[in-house]
Short mmCIF file of C-alpha atoms and ligand atoms in Angstrom, two decimals:
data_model
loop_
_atom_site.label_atom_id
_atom_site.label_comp_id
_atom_site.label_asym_id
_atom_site.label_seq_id
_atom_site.Cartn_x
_atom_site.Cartn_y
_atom_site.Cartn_z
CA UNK G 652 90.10 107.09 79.02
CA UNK G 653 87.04 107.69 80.81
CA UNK G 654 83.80 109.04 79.73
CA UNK G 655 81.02 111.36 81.04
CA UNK G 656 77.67 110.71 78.90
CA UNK G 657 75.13 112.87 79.55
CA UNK G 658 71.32 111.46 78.99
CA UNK G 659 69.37 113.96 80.56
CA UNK G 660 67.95 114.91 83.73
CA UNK G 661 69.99 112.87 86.02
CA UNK G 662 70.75 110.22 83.81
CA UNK G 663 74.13 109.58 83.10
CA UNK G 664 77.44 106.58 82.22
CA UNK G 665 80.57 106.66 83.20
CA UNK G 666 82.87 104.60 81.14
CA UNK G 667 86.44 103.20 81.63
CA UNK G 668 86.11 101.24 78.02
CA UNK G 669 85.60 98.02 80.02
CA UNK G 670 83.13 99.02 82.09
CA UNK G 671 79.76 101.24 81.89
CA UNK G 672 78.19 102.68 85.10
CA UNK G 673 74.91 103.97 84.03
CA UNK G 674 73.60 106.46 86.87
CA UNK G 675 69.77 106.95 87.73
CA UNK G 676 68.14 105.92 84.30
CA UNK G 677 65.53 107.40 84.05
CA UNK G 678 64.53 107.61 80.27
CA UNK G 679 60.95 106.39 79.72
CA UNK G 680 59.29 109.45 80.16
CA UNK G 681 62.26 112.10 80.51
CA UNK G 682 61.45 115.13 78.30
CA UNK G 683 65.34 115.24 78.13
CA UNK G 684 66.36 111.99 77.79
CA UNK G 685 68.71 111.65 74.77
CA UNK G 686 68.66 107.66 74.21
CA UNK G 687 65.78 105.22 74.95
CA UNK G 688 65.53 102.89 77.48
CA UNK G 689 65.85 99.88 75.13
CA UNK G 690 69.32 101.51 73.83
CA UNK G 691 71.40 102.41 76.37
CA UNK G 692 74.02 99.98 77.73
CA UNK G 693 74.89 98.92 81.38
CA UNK G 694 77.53 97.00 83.32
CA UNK G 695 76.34 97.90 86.68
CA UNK G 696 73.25 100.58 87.31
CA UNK G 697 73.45 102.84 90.41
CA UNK G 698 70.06 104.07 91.89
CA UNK G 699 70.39 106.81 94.34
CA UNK G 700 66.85 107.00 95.23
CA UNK G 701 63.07 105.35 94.46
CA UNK G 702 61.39 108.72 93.06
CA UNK G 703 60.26 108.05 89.65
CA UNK G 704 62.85 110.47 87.88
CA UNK G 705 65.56 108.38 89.26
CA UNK G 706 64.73 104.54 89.54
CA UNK G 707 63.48 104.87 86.28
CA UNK G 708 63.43 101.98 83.64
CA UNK G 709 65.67 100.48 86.18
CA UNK G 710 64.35 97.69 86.73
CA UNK G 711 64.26 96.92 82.67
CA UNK G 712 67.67 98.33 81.79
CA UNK G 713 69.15 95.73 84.52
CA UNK G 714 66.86 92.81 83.02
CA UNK G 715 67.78 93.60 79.41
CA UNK G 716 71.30 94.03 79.94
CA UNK G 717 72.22 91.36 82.71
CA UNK G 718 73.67 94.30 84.25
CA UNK G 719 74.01 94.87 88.01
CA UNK G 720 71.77 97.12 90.50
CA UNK G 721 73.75 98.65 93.26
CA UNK G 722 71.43 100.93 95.96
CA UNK G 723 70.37 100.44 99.41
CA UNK G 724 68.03 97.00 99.81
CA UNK G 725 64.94 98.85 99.85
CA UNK G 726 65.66 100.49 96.56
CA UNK G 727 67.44 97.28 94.99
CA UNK G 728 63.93 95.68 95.94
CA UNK G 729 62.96 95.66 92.39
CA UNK G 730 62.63 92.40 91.40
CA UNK G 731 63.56 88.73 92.42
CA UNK G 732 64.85 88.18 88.58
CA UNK G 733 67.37 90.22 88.32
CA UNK G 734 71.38 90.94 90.22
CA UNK G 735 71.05 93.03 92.61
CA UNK G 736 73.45 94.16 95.50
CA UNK G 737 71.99 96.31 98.00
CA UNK G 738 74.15 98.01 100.51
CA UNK G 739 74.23 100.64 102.97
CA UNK G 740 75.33 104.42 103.73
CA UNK G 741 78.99 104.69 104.73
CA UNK G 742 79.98 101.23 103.12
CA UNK G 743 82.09 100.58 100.17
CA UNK G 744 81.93 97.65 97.22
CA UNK G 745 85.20 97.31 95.84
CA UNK G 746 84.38 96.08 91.75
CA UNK G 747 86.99 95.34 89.11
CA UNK G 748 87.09 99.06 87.42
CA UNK G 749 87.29 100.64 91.31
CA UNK G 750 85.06 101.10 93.98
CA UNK G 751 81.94 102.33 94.78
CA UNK G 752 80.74 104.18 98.02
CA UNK G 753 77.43 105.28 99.44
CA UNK G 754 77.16 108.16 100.67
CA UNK G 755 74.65 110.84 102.24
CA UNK G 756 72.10 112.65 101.04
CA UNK G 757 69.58 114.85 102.12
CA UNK G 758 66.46 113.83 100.32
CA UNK G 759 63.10 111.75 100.43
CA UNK G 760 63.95 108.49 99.61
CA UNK G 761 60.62 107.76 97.37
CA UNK G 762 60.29 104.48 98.93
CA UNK G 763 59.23 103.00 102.60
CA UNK G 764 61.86 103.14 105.03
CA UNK G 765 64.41 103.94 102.30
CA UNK G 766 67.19 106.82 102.17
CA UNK G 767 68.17 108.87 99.50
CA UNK G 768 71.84 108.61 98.74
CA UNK G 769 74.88 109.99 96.79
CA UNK G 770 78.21 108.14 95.67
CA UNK G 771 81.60 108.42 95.40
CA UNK G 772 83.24 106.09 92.35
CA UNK G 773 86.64 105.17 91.54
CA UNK G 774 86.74 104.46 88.07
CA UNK G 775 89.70 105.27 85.36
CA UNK G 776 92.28 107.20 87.49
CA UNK G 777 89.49 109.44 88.68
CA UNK G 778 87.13 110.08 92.43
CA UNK G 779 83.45 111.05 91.18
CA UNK G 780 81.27 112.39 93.52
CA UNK G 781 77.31 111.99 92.37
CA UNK G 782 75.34 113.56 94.61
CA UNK G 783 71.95 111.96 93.88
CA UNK G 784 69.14 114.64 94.83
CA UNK G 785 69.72 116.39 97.87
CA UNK G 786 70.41 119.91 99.96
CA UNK G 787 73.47 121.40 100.74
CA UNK G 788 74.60 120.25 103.90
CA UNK G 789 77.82 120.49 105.91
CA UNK G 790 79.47 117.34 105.73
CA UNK G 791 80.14 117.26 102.32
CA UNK G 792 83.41 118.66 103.41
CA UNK G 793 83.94 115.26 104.83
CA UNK G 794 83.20 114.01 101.58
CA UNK G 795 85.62 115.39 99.51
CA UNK G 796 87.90 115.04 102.47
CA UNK G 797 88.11 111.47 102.43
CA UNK G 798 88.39 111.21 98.76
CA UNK G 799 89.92 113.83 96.82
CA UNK G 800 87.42 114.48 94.39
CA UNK G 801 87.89 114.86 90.65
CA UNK G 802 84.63 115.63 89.37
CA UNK G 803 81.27 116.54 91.21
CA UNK G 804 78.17 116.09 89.44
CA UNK G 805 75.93 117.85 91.22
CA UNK G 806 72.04 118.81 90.91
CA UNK G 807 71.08 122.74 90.54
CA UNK G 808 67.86 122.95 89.52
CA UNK G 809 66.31 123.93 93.04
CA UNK G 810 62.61 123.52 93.94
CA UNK G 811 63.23 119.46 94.95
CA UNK G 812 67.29 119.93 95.51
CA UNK G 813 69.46 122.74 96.04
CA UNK G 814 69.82 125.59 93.40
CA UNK G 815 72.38 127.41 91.82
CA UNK G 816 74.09 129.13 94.96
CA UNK G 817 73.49 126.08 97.29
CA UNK G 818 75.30 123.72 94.54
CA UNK G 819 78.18 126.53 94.36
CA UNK G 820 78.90 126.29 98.06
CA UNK G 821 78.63 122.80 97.41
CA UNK G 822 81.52 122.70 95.63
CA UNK G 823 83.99 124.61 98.23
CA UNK G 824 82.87 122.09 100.61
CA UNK G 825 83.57 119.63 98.60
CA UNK G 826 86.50 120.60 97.41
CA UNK G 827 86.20 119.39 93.61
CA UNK G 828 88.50 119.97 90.90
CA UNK G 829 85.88 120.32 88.33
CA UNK G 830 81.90 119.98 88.29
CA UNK G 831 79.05 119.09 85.94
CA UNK G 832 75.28 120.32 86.96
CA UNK G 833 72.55 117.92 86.42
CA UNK G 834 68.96 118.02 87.66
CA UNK G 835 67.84 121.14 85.84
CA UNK G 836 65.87 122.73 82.72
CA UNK G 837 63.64 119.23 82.36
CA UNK G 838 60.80 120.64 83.48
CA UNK G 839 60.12 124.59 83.91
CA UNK G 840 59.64 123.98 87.76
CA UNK G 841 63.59 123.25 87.76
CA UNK G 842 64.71 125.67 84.92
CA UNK G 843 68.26 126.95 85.45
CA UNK G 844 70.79 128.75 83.82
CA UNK G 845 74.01 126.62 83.76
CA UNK G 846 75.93 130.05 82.83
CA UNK G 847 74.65 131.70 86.51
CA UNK G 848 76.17 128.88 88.26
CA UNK G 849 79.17 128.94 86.60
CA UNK G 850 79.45 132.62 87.65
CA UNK G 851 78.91 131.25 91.11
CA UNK G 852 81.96 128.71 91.38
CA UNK G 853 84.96 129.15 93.06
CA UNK G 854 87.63 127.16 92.79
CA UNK G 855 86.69 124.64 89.94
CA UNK G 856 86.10 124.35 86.81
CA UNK G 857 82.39 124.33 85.72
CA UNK G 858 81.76 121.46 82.47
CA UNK G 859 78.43 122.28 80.94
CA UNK G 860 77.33 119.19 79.35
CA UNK G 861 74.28 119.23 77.14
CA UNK G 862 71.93 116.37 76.93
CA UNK G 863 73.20 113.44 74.19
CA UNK G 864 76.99 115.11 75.03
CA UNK G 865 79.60 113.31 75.85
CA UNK G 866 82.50 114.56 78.18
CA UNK G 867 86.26 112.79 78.32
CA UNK G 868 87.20 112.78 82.10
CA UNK G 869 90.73 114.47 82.67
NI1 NI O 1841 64.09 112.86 94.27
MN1 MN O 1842 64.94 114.10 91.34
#
């Protein structure tokens, strides 16, 4: 059984029950964030990007946990004590619950020489498609055309990503069965109605997940 848990902003874990992916963590500081930095757990923690509401307490969370960073090598730059595997757009890690992909974004990457990135994880039985932070852009149709996608959790709170009708024609790109919006209502600069967007979709099924919710993957 695999599970969506949502900690806020763009902070979330995907778990298999042998294995916890914890996405973007940022928590120290997150006027959403539903657990605390020195609570949440971690097999492996995925970094799409250096801004501050991604990287997070990355750097700790990996440290505390003995867990493993996975982002590009500028990103996974974070420290010489802890495992780290940096690799590149377009390449793929294959781990014991599945595999992980990097992917494209359209984004500032927060970091010298850094990109900002998405991924696409096979975990449980299921394709996830995280897109980080990022625009719409066209080849997300070659996204969800290499990998059927399950779920797309996608960021609608405009002003620094797309908004609500970018993040809808996201989804027909994409092709997704079903998505969750992230990325909005943590600050009034990126305040959103999840119930708009849902209006907006085509073609999927929206899943509204509050912060601290939890979401079985189907
Ligand atoms: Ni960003
Ligand atoms: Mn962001």
């Amino acid at each position: 059984m695999l599970k969506f848990r949502y900690y806020g902003h763009s902070c979330f874990q995907l778990d298999d029950g042998n294995y916890k992916l914890l996405f973007d963590p940022f928590l120290t500081g997150n006027p959403a964030a539903s657990i605390t930095s020195n609570e949440v757990q971690a097999d492996y923690v995925l970094i799409t990007h250096a801004h501050g509401d991604h990287i997070g307490d990355g750097y700790e969370i990996v440290k505390r946990t003995d867990a493993t960073a996975i982002g590009i090598p500028e990103v996974m730059d974070i420290g010489d004590d802890v495992n780290t595997i940096g690799m590149n757009v377009g390449g793929t890690l294959y781990l014991p619950f599945g595999y992980v992909r990097i992917v494209p974004a359209i984004h500032s990457s927060g970091i010298a020489g850094g990109v900002a990135v998405g991924y696409v994880v096979s975990i449980g039985g299921k394709i996830i498609y995280y897109a980080g932070d990022t625009c719409l852009f066209s080849d997300m149709k070659l996204i969800g055309e290499r990998d059927r996608i399950d779920y797309a959790i996608l960021p609608i709170g405009d002003h620094y990503t797309m908004g609500i009708e970018d993040a809808a024609r996201a989804v027909e790109f994409l092709g997704a069965k079903n998505v969750i919006p992230v990325h909005y209502n943590t600050w009034s600069l990126i305040k959103q109605d999840p119930k708009e967007f849902e209006s907006l979709v085509k073609g999927a099924t929206v899943c509204i997940v509050d912060p601290g919710e939890s979401l079985r993957l189907i």
